[in-house]
Coordinates of C-alpha atoms in Angstrom, one line a residue:
M1 CA -151.1 -163.5 65.4
D2 CA -151.7 -163.5 69.2
N3 CA -151.1 -166.2 71.8
I4 CA -154.8 -167.3 71.9
L5 CA -154.8 -168.0 68.2
I6 CA -151.5 -169.9 68.3
F7 CA -152.8 -172.0 71.3
F8 CA -156.1 -172.7 69.4
L9 CA -154.2 -173.8 66.3
L10 CA -151.9 -176.1 68.2
Q11 CA -154.8 -177.6 70.1
Q12 CA -157.0 -178.2 67.1
N13 CA -154.4 -179.0 64.5
P14 CA -151.3 -180.4 66.2
T15 CA -149.8 -181.6 62.9
Y16 CA -149.6 -178.0 61.7
A17 CA -147.0 -177.4 64.3
L18 CA -144.8 -180.4 63.6
G19 CA -142.8 -179.5 60.6
T20 CA -139.9 -181.9 59.9
W21 CA -136.4 -182.1 61.2
S22 CA -135.5 -183.8 57.9
K23 CA -131.7 -183.4 57.6
Y24 CA -128.5 -183.0 59.6
G25 CA -128.5 -179.7 61.4
A26 CA -132.2 -179.3 60.9
T27 CA -132.0 -176.6 58.2
L28 CA -130.0 -176.3 55.0
E29 CA -127.8 -173.9 56.9
N30 CA -127.1 -176.5 59.7
T31 CA -128.1 -174.2 62.6
H32 CA -129.2 -177.0 65.0
L33 CA -132.0 -174.8 66.3
Q34 CA -135.5 -176.0 67.3
W35 CA -138.3 -173.5 68.0
M36 CA -140.9 -175.9 69.5
K37 CA -140.7 -176.2 73.3
G38 CA -140.3 -179.2 75.6
A39 CA -141.2 -179.8 79.3
M40 CA -138.0 -181.3 80.6
M41 CA -137.6 -179.4 83.9
S42 CA -135.4 -182.2 85.1
A43 CA -133.7 -185.2 83.6
P44 CA -136.1 -186.9 81.1
D45 CA -137.3 -190.5 81.1
V46 CA -136.6 -193.0 78.4
K47 CA -139.8 -193.1 76.3
W48 CA -138.6 -196.0 74.2
S49 CA -135.4 -197.5 73.0
Y50 CA -134.5 -199.7 70.1
Q51 CA -131.2 -201.8 70.0
T52 CA -129.6 -202.2 66.6
G53 CA -126.9 -204.7 65.9
N54 CA -124.0 -202.3 66.2
S55 CA -123.0 -198.7 67.0
V56 CA -125.7 -196.3 65.9
E57 CA -124.3 -193.8 63.3
S58 CA -122.6 -190.6 64.3
H59 CA -124.6 -187.8 62.8
G60 CA -128.1 -188.3 64.2
A61 CA -131.5 -189.3 63.1
A62 CA -134.1 -187.5 60.9
V63 CA -137.7 -187.1 61.9
A64 CA -140.7 -186.8 59.5
D65 CA -144.0 -188.4 58.6
V66 CA -142.4 -190.6 55.9
D67 CA -145.3 -192.9 55.2
K68 CA -148.3 -190.5 55.2
D69 CA -150.0 -192.0 58.3
D70 CA -150.2 -188.7 60.2
T71 CA -147.6 -189.8 62.7
M72 CA -143.9 -189.1 62.8
E73 CA -141.2 -191.6 62.1
V74 CA -137.5 -191.7 63.2
V75 CA -135.1 -192.7 60.5
I76 CA -131.6 -193.6 61.5
G77 CA -128.6 -195.7 60.3
S78 CA -126.4 -198.2 62.2
C79 CA -123.0 -199.8 61.8
D80 CA -124.9 -203.1 61.5
R81 CA -125.3 -202.0 57.9
K82 CA -129.0 -201.2 58.2
V83 CA -131.2 -198.2 57.8
Y84 CA -134.1 -198.2 60.2
C85 CA -137.5 -196.5 60.1
L86 CA -139.0 -196.5 63.6
N87 CA -142.5 -195.5 64.8
G88 CA -142.1 -192.2 66.7
V89 CA -144.6 -193.2 69.3
T90 CA -143.5 -196.7 70.1
G91 CA -140.0 -197.2 68.6
G92 CA -141.2 -200.3 66.7
V93 CA -139.7 -201.0 63.3
K94 CA -141.8 -200.0 60.3
W95 CA -139.1 -201.0 57.8
S96 CA -135.4 -201.6 57.6
Y97 CA -132.9 -202.0 54.7
L98 CA -129.6 -203.9 54.7
T99 CA -126.9 -202.1 52.9
G100 CA -123.5 -203.4 52.1
S101 CA -121.6 -201.8 54.9
A102 CA -121.8 -199.6 58.0
V103 CA -124.2 -196.6 57.8
M104 CA -122.5 -193.6 59.4
S105 CA -124.4 -190.9 57.4
S106 CA -127.5 -189.1 58.7
P107 CA -130.6 -189.3 56.5
A108 CA -132.3 -186.4 54.7
I109 CA -136.1 -186.7 54.1
S110 CA -138.1 -184.9 51.4
D111 CA -140.4 -185.5 48.5
I112 CA -137.5 -185.2 46.0
D113 CA -139.2 -186.6 42.9
N114 CA -142.6 -184.8 43.1
D115 CA -144.6 -188.0 43.5
D116 CA -146.5 -186.7 46.7
T117 CA -144.6 -189.2 48.9
M118 CA -141.5 -188.7 51.0
E119 CA -138.2 -190.2 50.2
V120 CA -135.3 -191.0 52.5
V121 CA -131.7 -190.3 51.2
I122 CA -128.7 -191.6 53.1
G123 CA -125.1 -192.7 52.5
S124 CA -123.3 -195.9 53.4
D125 CA -119.7 -197.2 53.7
D126 CA -120.5 -199.5 50.8
C127 CA -119.7 -196.4 48.7
K128 CA -123.4 -195.8 47.8
V129 CA -126.0 -193.1 48.2
Y130 CA -129.4 -194.6 48.6
C131 CA -132.9 -193.2 48.0
F132 CA -135.7 -195.1 49.7
D133 CA -139.4 -195.0 49.3
G134 CA -140.6 -193.6 52.7
I135 CA -143.7 -195.8 52.8
T136 CA -142.1 -199.2 51.9
G137 CA -138.4 -198.8 52.4
G138 CA -137.8 -200.0 48.9
V139 CA -134.8 -198.6 47.0
K140 CA -135.9 -196.0 44.4
W141 CA -132.4 -195.5 43.2
S142 CA -128.8 -195.8 44.4
Y143 CA -125.6 -194.1 43.2
L144 CA -122.1 -195.8 43.5
T145 CA -119.3 -193.4 44.4
G146 CA -115.7 -194.2 44.6
G147 CA -115.4 -194.3 48.4
D148 CA -117.2 -194.6 51.7
V149 CA -120.1 -192.1 52.2
E150 CA -120.2 -190.9 55.7
S151 CA -121.2 -187.3 54.8
S152 CA -124.9 -186.6 55.4
P153 CA -126.9 -185.5 52.4
A154 CA -128.7 -182.2 51.9
I155 CA -131.7 -181.9 49.7
A156 CA -132.6 -178.6 47.9
D157 CA -133.4 -177.2 44.5
I158 CA -129.8 -176.1 44.2
D159 CA -129.8 -175.1 40.6
K160 CA -133.3 -173.5 40.5
N161 CA -134.7 -175.9 37.8
D162 CA -137.8 -176.7 39.9
T163 CA -136.6 -180.1 40.8
M164 CA -134.7 -181.3 43.9
E165 CA -131.1 -182.3 44.1
V166 CA -129.1 -184.3 46.6
V167 CA -125.7 -182.9 47.7
I168 CA -123.3 -185.2 49.5
G169 CA -119.6 -185.9 50.0
S170 CA -117.5 -189.1 49.8
Y171 CA -114.2 -190.6 50.8
D172 CA -113.3 -190.6 47.1
R173 CA -112.4 -186.8 47.5
K174 CA -115.6 -185.7 45.7
V175 CA -118.7 -183.7 46.4
Y176 CA -121.6 -184.9 44.4
C177 CA -124.8 -183.2 43.2
L178 CA -127.3 -185.8 42.2
S179 CA -130.7 -185.6 40.5
G180 CA -133.4 -186.3 43.1
V181 CA -135.6 -188.0 40.5
K182 CA -133.1 -190.6 39.2
G183 CA -129.9 -190.2 41.2
E184 CA -127.9 -189.2 38.1
V185 CA -124.8 -187.0 38.6
K186 CA -125.5 -183.3 37.7
W187 CA -121.9 -182.4 38.8
S188 CA -119.1 -183.5 41.0
C189 CA -116.2 -181.6 42.4
L190 CA -112.8 -183.3 43.1
I191 CA -111.1 -181.8 46.1
G192 CA -107.9 -182.6 48.0
S193 CA -109.0 -185.4 50.4
A194 CA -111.8 -187.4 51.8
V195 CA -115.0 -185.6 52.6
M196 CA -116.5 -186.5 55.9
S197 CA -118.3 -183.2 56.6
S198 CA -121.9 -182.6 55.7
P199 CA -122.9 -179.8 53.4
A200 CA -124.5 -176.5 54.4
I201 CA -126.5 -174.8 51.5
S202 CA -127.4 -171.1 51.1
D203 CA -127.0 -168.2 48.8
I204 CA -124.2 -166.8 50.8
D205 CA -122.8 -164.3 48.4
N206 CA -126.1 -162.7 47.2
D207 CA -125.6 -163.7 43.6
D208 CA -129.1 -165.2 43.2
T209 CA -127.7 -168.8 43.2
M210 CA -127.1 -171.4 45.9
E211 CA -123.7 -172.3 47.2
V212 CA -122.5 -175.5 49.0
V213 CA -120.2 -175.1 51.9
I214 CA -118.4 -178.3 53.1
G215 CA -115.2 -179.3 55.0
S216 CA -112.6 -181.8 53.9
G217 CA -109.7 -183.9 55.1
D218 CA -107.3 -181.7 53.2
R219 CA -107.7 -179.1 55.9
K220 CA -109.9 -176.8 53.8
V221 CA -113.4 -175.6 53.8
Y222 CA -114.8 -175.1 50.4
C223 CA -117.5 -172.9 48.9
L224 CA -118.9 -174.5 45.7
S225 CA -121.2 -173.1 43.1
G226 CA -124.6 -174.9 43.4
V227 CA -125.1 -174.7 39.6
K228 CA -121.8 -176.0 38.3
G229 CA -119.9 -177.3 41.4
E230 CA -117.0 -175.0 40.7
V231 CA -114.9 -173.8 43.7
K232 CA -115.8 -170.2 44.5
W233 CA -113.3 -170.0 47.4
S234 CA -111.6 -172.2 49.9
Y235 CA -110.0 -171.5 53.3
L236 CA -107.0 -173.5 54.7
T237 CA -107.1 -174.4 58.3
G238 CA -104.3 -176.1 60.3
K239 CA -105.7 -179.7 60.2
L240 CA -108.6 -181.8 58.8
I241 CA -112.2 -180.6 59.0
W242 CA -114.4 -183.5 60.1
A243 CA -117.3 -181.4 61.5
S244 CA -120.0 -179.7 59.4
P245 CA -120.1 -175.9 58.9
A246 CA -123.1 -173.7 59.6
I247 CA -124.2 -170.6 57.7
A248 CA -125.8 -167.4 59.3
D249 CA -125.5 -163.6 59.3
V250 CA -123.9 -163.7 62.8
D251 CA -122.7 -160.1 62.9
K252 CA -125.8 -158.3 61.4
D253 CA -123.8 -156.9 58.4
D254 CA -126.4 -158.2 55.9
T255 CA -124.0 -160.8 54.6
M256 CA -123.7 -164.5 55.6
E257 CA -120.8 -166.0 57.5
V258 CA -119.5 -169.5 57.6
I259 CA -118.8 -171.0 61.1
L260 CA -116.8 -174.2 61.5
G261 CA -114.4 -176.1 63.7
S262 CA -111.2 -177.9 62.8
Q263 CA -109.0 -180.5 64.2
D264 CA -106.4 -177.7 64.7
S265 CA -108.4 -176.8 67.9
T266 CA -109.8 -173.7 66.3
V267 CA -113.3 -172.3 65.7
Y268 CA -113.4 -170.1 62.6
C269 CA -115.8 -167.4 61.3
L270 CA -115.4 -166.7 57.6
N271 CA -116.9 -164.1 55.3
G272 CA -119.4 -165.9 53.1
I273 CA -118.6 -163.9 50.0
T274 CA -114.8 -164.0 50.0
G275 CA -113.9 -166.8 52.5
V276 CA -111.7 -164.3 54.3
I277 CA -111.4 -164.9 58.0
K278 CA -113.4 -162.6 60.3
W279 CA -112.3 -164.1 63.6
S280 CA -111.1 -167.3 65.1
Y281 CA -110.8 -168.8 68.6
I282 CA -108.4 -171.4 69.8
T283 CA -109.8 -174.0 72.2
G284 CA -107.7 -176.6 74.1
D285 CA -108.1 -179.5 71.7
F286 CA -109.7 -180.8 68.5
V287 CA -113.0 -179.3 67.4
Y288 CA -115.0 -182.2 66.0
S289 CA -118.4 -180.7 67.1
S290 CA -120.6 -178.8 64.7
P291 CA -121.8 -175.3 65.8
A292 CA -125.3 -174.3 66.8
I293 CA -126.5 -170.8 66.2
A294 CA -129.2 -168.7 68.0
D295 CA -129.7 -165.6 70.1
I296 CA -129.5 -167.6 73.3
D297 CA -129.3 -164.8 75.8
K298 CA -131.9 -162.4 74.3
D299 CA -129.5 -159.6 73.5
D300 CA -130.7 -159.3 69.9
T301 CA -127.5 -160.7 68.6
L302 CA -126.6 -164.3 67.5
E303 CA -124.3 -166.5 69.6
I304 CA -122.4 -169.5 68.4
T305 CA -122.2 -172.5 70.8
I306 CA -119.8 -175.4 70.1
G307 CA -118.0 -178.2 71.9
S308 CA -114.4 -179.2 71.9
W309 CA -112.3 -182.3 72.6
D310 CA -111.0 -180.3 75.6
K311 CA -114.3 -181.2 77.4
N312 CA -115.5 -177.5 77.3
L313 CA -118.7 -176.1 75.9
Y314 CA -118.1 -172.6 74.4
C315 CA -120.4 -169.7 73.7
F316 CA -119.1 -167.0 71.4
S317 CA -120.4 -163.6 70.3
G318 CA -121.2 -164.0 66.6
A319 CA -120.1 -160.5 65.9
T320 CA -116.7 -160.5 67.6
G321 CA -115.7 -164.1 68.4
I322 CA -115.2 -163.2 72.0
A323 CA -116.1 -166.0 74.4
K324 CA -119.2 -165.0 76.4
W325 CA -118.7 -168.0 78.6
S326 CA -117.2 -171.5 78.6
H327 CA -118.1 -174.4 80.8
F328 CA -116.2 -177.6 81.7
T329 CA -118.5 -180.5 81.0
G330 CA -116.3 -183.3 82.2
G331 CA -116.6 -185.2 78.9
V332 CA -115.3 -184.9 75.4
I333 CA -117.8 -183.1 73.1
H334 CA -117.3 -184.7 69.7
R335 CA -120.7 -184.4 68.0
G336 CA -123.1 -181.7 67.1
I337 CA -125.0 -179.9 69.9
S338 CA -128.6 -178.7 69.7
I339 CA -130.5 -175.7 71.0
A340 CA -134.2 -175.5 72.2
D341 CA -136.3 -174.2 75.0
I342 CA -136.4 -177.7 76.6
D343 CA -138.1 -176.7 79.9
M344 CA -140.8 -174.2 78.9
D345 CA -139.0 -171.2 80.6
S346 CA -138.9 -169.2 77.4
K347 CA -135.1 -169.4 77.4
F348 CA -132.9 -171.5 75.3
E349 CA -131.1 -174.6 76.6
I350 CA -128.2 -176.5 75.0
I351 CA -128.2 -180.3 74.8
V352 CA -124.7 -181.8 74.7
P353 CA -123.5 -185.4 74.0
N354 CA -120.5 -187.0 75.6
E355 CA -118.1 -189.2 73.7
M356 CA -116.1 -190.8 76.5
G357 CA -119.0 -191.5 78.8
P358 CA -122.7 -192.3 78.9
S359 CA -124.0 -188.8 79.7
L360 CA -126.4 -186.6 77.8
R361 CA -126.3 -183.2 79.4
C362 CA -128.4 -180.0 79.4
F363 CA -127.0 -176.5 80.0
N364 CA -128.4 -173.1 80.5
G365 CA -128.0 -171.1 77.3
E366 CA -127.5 -167.7 79.0
D367 CA -124.5 -168.6 81.2
G368 CA -123.6 -172.2 80.5
S369 CA -124.6 -173.4 84.0
F370 CA -125.4 -177.1 84.3
L371 CA -129.1 -178.1 84.5
W372 CA -129.4 -181.9 84.3
E373 CA -128.0 -185.1 82.8
I374 CA -129.2 -188.6 81.9
Q375 CA -127.0 -191.7 81.8
L376 CA -127.5 -193.8 78.6
A377 CA -124.5 -195.8 77.2
N378 CA -121.0 -194.8 76.3
D379 CA -120.4 -192.7 73.2
V380 CA -123.5 -190.6 72.9
H381 CA -123.9 -189.2 69.4
D382 CA -125.8 -186.3 67.8
I383 CA -129.1 -185.2 69.3
I384 CA -132.3 -184.6 67.4
I385 CA -134.9 -182.4 69.1
A386 CA -138.4 -183.0 67.6
D387 CA -142.0 -183.8 68.5
I388 CA -142.0 -187.5 67.5
D389 CA -145.3 -188.4 69.1
N390 CA -147.6 -185.5 68.1
D391 CA -148.2 -184.3 71.7
G392 CA -147.1 -180.7 71.0
C393 CA -143.9 -181.0 73.0
V394 CA -140.5 -182.0 71.8
E395 CA -138.6 -185.2 72.6
L396 CA -134.9 -186.0 72.3
V397 CA -133.7 -188.7 70.0
V398 CA -130.1 -189.9 70.3
G399 CA -128.1 -193.0 69.4
T400 CA -125.1 -194.5 71.2
G401 CA -121.9 -196.1 70.0
N402 CA -121.3 -198.5 72.8
D403 CA -124.5 -200.6 72.8
G404 CA -126.0 -199.5 69.4
T405 CA -129.2 -198.3 70.9
V406 CA -131.6 -195.5 69.7
Y407 CA -133.1 -193.7 72.7
A408 CA -136.2 -191.5 72.7
L409 CA -136.4 -189.3 75.8
D410 CA -139.4 -187.5 77.1
D411 CA -140.3 -185.4 80.1
I412 CA -141.4 -187.3 83.2
S413 CA -144.9 -185.9 83.2
N414 CA -145.8 -186.7 79.6
S415 CA -146.7 -183.0 79.1
T416 CA -148.7 -181.9 76.0
N417 CA -149.1 -178.6 74.0
C418 CA -145.9 -177.0 75.2
G419 CA -146.1 -174.3 72.5
C420 CA -143.3 -172.5 70.7
M421 CA -140.5 -170.1 71.5
K422 CA -141.5 -166.5 70.9
V423 CA -143.9 -167.3 68.2
E424 CA -146.2 -164.5 69.2
E425 CA -143.3 -162.0 68.9
K426 CA -141.9 -163.5 65.7
W427 CA -145.1 -163.1 63.7
S428 CA -146.9 -160.1 65.2
E429 CA -144.8 -157.5 63.5
A430 CA -146.8 -155.0 61.5
T431 CA -146.3 -154.9 57.8
S432 CA -144.0 -152.0 56.8
R433 CA -143.3 -150.5 53.4
L434 CA -140.3 -148.7 52.0
G435 CA -140.9 -145.1 51.0
G436 CA -141.5 -144.8 47.3
D437 CA -143.2 -148.2 47.1
Q438 CA -140.1 -149.8 45.5
I439 CA -141.8 -153.2 45.9
S440 CA -145.5 -153.8 45.9
K441 CA -147.3 -155.6 48.6
M442 CA -146.9 -159.4 48.4
E443 CA -150.0 -161.3 47.6
I444 CA -150.7 -165.0 48.3
R445 CA -153.4 -166.7 46.3
K446 CA -154.2 -170.4 46.1
G447 CA -150.8 -171.4 47.6
K448 CA -148.7 -169.2 45.3
I449 CA -146.8 -166.0 46.1
Y450 CA -147.1 -163.0 43.8
L451 CA -144.8 -159.9 43.7
D452 CA -144.9 -156.8 41.6
V453 CA -141.5 -155.0 41.4
P454 CA -142.0 -151.5 39.7
N455 CA -138.4 -150.4 39.8
N456 CA -134.9 -151.6 38.8
Y457 CA -133.0 -153.1 40.7
Y458 CA -134.1 -154.4 44.0
T459 CA -131.3 -156.2 45.8
N460 CA -131.1 -158.5 48.8
T461 CA -134.6 -159.9 48.3
R462 CA -135.3 -163.0 50.3
I463 CA -138.6 -165.0 50.6
T464 CA -138.7 -167.6 53.2
I465 CA -141.4 -169.9 54.7
Y466 CA -141.7 -170.8 58.3
D467 CA -144.0 -173.1 60.2
L468 CA -146.0 -172.0 63.3
C469 CA -143.0 -172.6 65.5
G470 CA -140.7 -170.4 63.5
R471 CA -138.8 -173.2 61.9
L472 CA -137.5 -172.5 58.4
Q473 CA -139.3 -174.8 55.9
S474 CA -138.2 -173.4 52.6
T475 CA -136.1 -170.6 51.1
V476 CA -138.3 -169.7 48.1
Y477 CA -136.0 -167.0 46.7
S478 CA -132.8 -165.2 47.6
G479 CA -131.1 -162.7 45.3
T480 CA -131.9 -159.7 43.1
L481 CA -135.3 -158.9 41.5
T482 CA -135.4 -156.5 38.5
K483 CA -138.6 -154.7 37.4
G484 CA -141.4 -157.0 36.6
N485 CA -144.1 -159.4 37.9
Y486 CA -143.1 -162.6 39.7
T487 CA -144.9 -165.8 40.7
F488 CA -143.3 -168.2 43.2
T489 CA -144.7 -171.7 43.9
P490 CA -143.6 -172.9 47.4
N491 CA -142.1 -176.4 47.6
I492 CA -144.1 -177.4 50.7
R493 CA -145.3 -181.0 50.8
I494 CA -147.1 -181.1 54.2
N495 CA -150.6 -179.6 54.7
G496 CA -150.8 -176.9 57.3
I497 CA -150.5 -173.2 58.2
Y498 CA -147.3 -171.4 57.4
F499 CA -145.9 -167.9 57.3
V500 CA -144.2 -166.3 54.3
N501 CA -141.5 -163.7 55.2
L502 CA -140.5 -161.1 52.5
S503 CA -137.4 -159.1 53.2
A504 CA -136.2 -156.7 50.5
G505 CA -133.9 -154.0 51.8
T506 CA -135.7 -152.3 54.6
H507 CA -139.1 -153.6 53.4
K508 CA -140.4 -156.4 55.7
E509 CA -143.6 -158.2 55.3
T510 CA -145.2 -161.4 56.7
Q511 CA -148.3 -163.1 55.4
K512 CA -150.1 -166.4 56.2
L513 CA -149.9 -169.3 53.8
I514 CA -152.3 -172.3 54.0
I515 CA -151.2 -175.5 52.2
L516 CA -154.1 -177.9 51.5
K517 CA -153.5 -180.8 49.0

């Protein structure tokens, strides 16, 4: 696919390029990476703001078309006990719901009950997990845990039964897996202390099942079986883990790693299969920030960026853990950071919140140099980068603790059709085959994916779906395929043009998928 076709598609069908940032960390792996570009060559303007009745929750908003009106909504919680659904263009309230206590959790958005409408799932300090109808804001179900729910939920078909589940932690020392349809418990896992961290989900050990990785107040990070909730491994750090982990193959060894920070001032990289430490780095103070992962300096390797209470922003080599650079920001970094090409220079920038002051700052991803800042209100929380107004360029959505305001920030020129990062390179690779035709060519017909595997066994098979901007929308399959014919039905709810990536050993293949419902 060349640049002209991409430009045409974005111009004629802007909703195709939207996708959704529908959970904390943007993907199930919590990578905090956005592929769509913005046009903020300098500090942005406030597009709109909405003041809630108390501090806006810590973990950020979610963005999606929750009510099927072809525009995006911003969903966010507040310590005023409410969940808000705001119009992405104007910031006006579409609906709100009063829970029984502060809402510190970040929402996840998906069609979790296969009714062709979106649902919003979020936790509250009234000890409940709520599932709301995206159109009306009415409660579809709620589940009462034994403690505050400040963990942010993740939604996935975690046990491969063709229905969606909700995974979330609670202060009652449990991680829960709930049925997306009725909110009933499928499993729960009792661990050593309160769970404030938000789950990351992936098949990290190549066993053809999903795992849940989550931190805890007992100083451990846990890897749980997605099918039964049993502990596969745990790793003990020096102090509590408040931040959320991220999952990626950061050292190109064909296995996944778990990246996380701890209150013991350390950033850890763990082997996803065994939980054994690969490397660690000691910062100058607590690491409450969640990591963001991308190849930010175009060296064909992944970097890990993360903030610390010591007021420094760090960039590590994913392979070695050696700091490529660090930058003193002047403010405590206590929340998750996010990565995007925010100024259309085809390079990644890093957006960083400030806990002790009112600043939201932007730094160059290649060397950490300062680019711009905007003053909002004290205690700036997690940032969501998404196109909230359907103009083809991303905006920033962020809440503050001091004045309880949700801010939407846009470039000063109101630019349109900014495009996507490296989309022409990402999807222009020629299809290649492994000698001996160990796997037949993938076929896509009427929205389904067909594979013919002629030989036993074909390991490390992964089928993923991306939107036009290279954002992961669904992991259809990850594991081992034996000899036989396979049919996969993608769980994509939004009409548009997507790309299906097949990776099986050295066999790589990409095909276009059109969803029309």
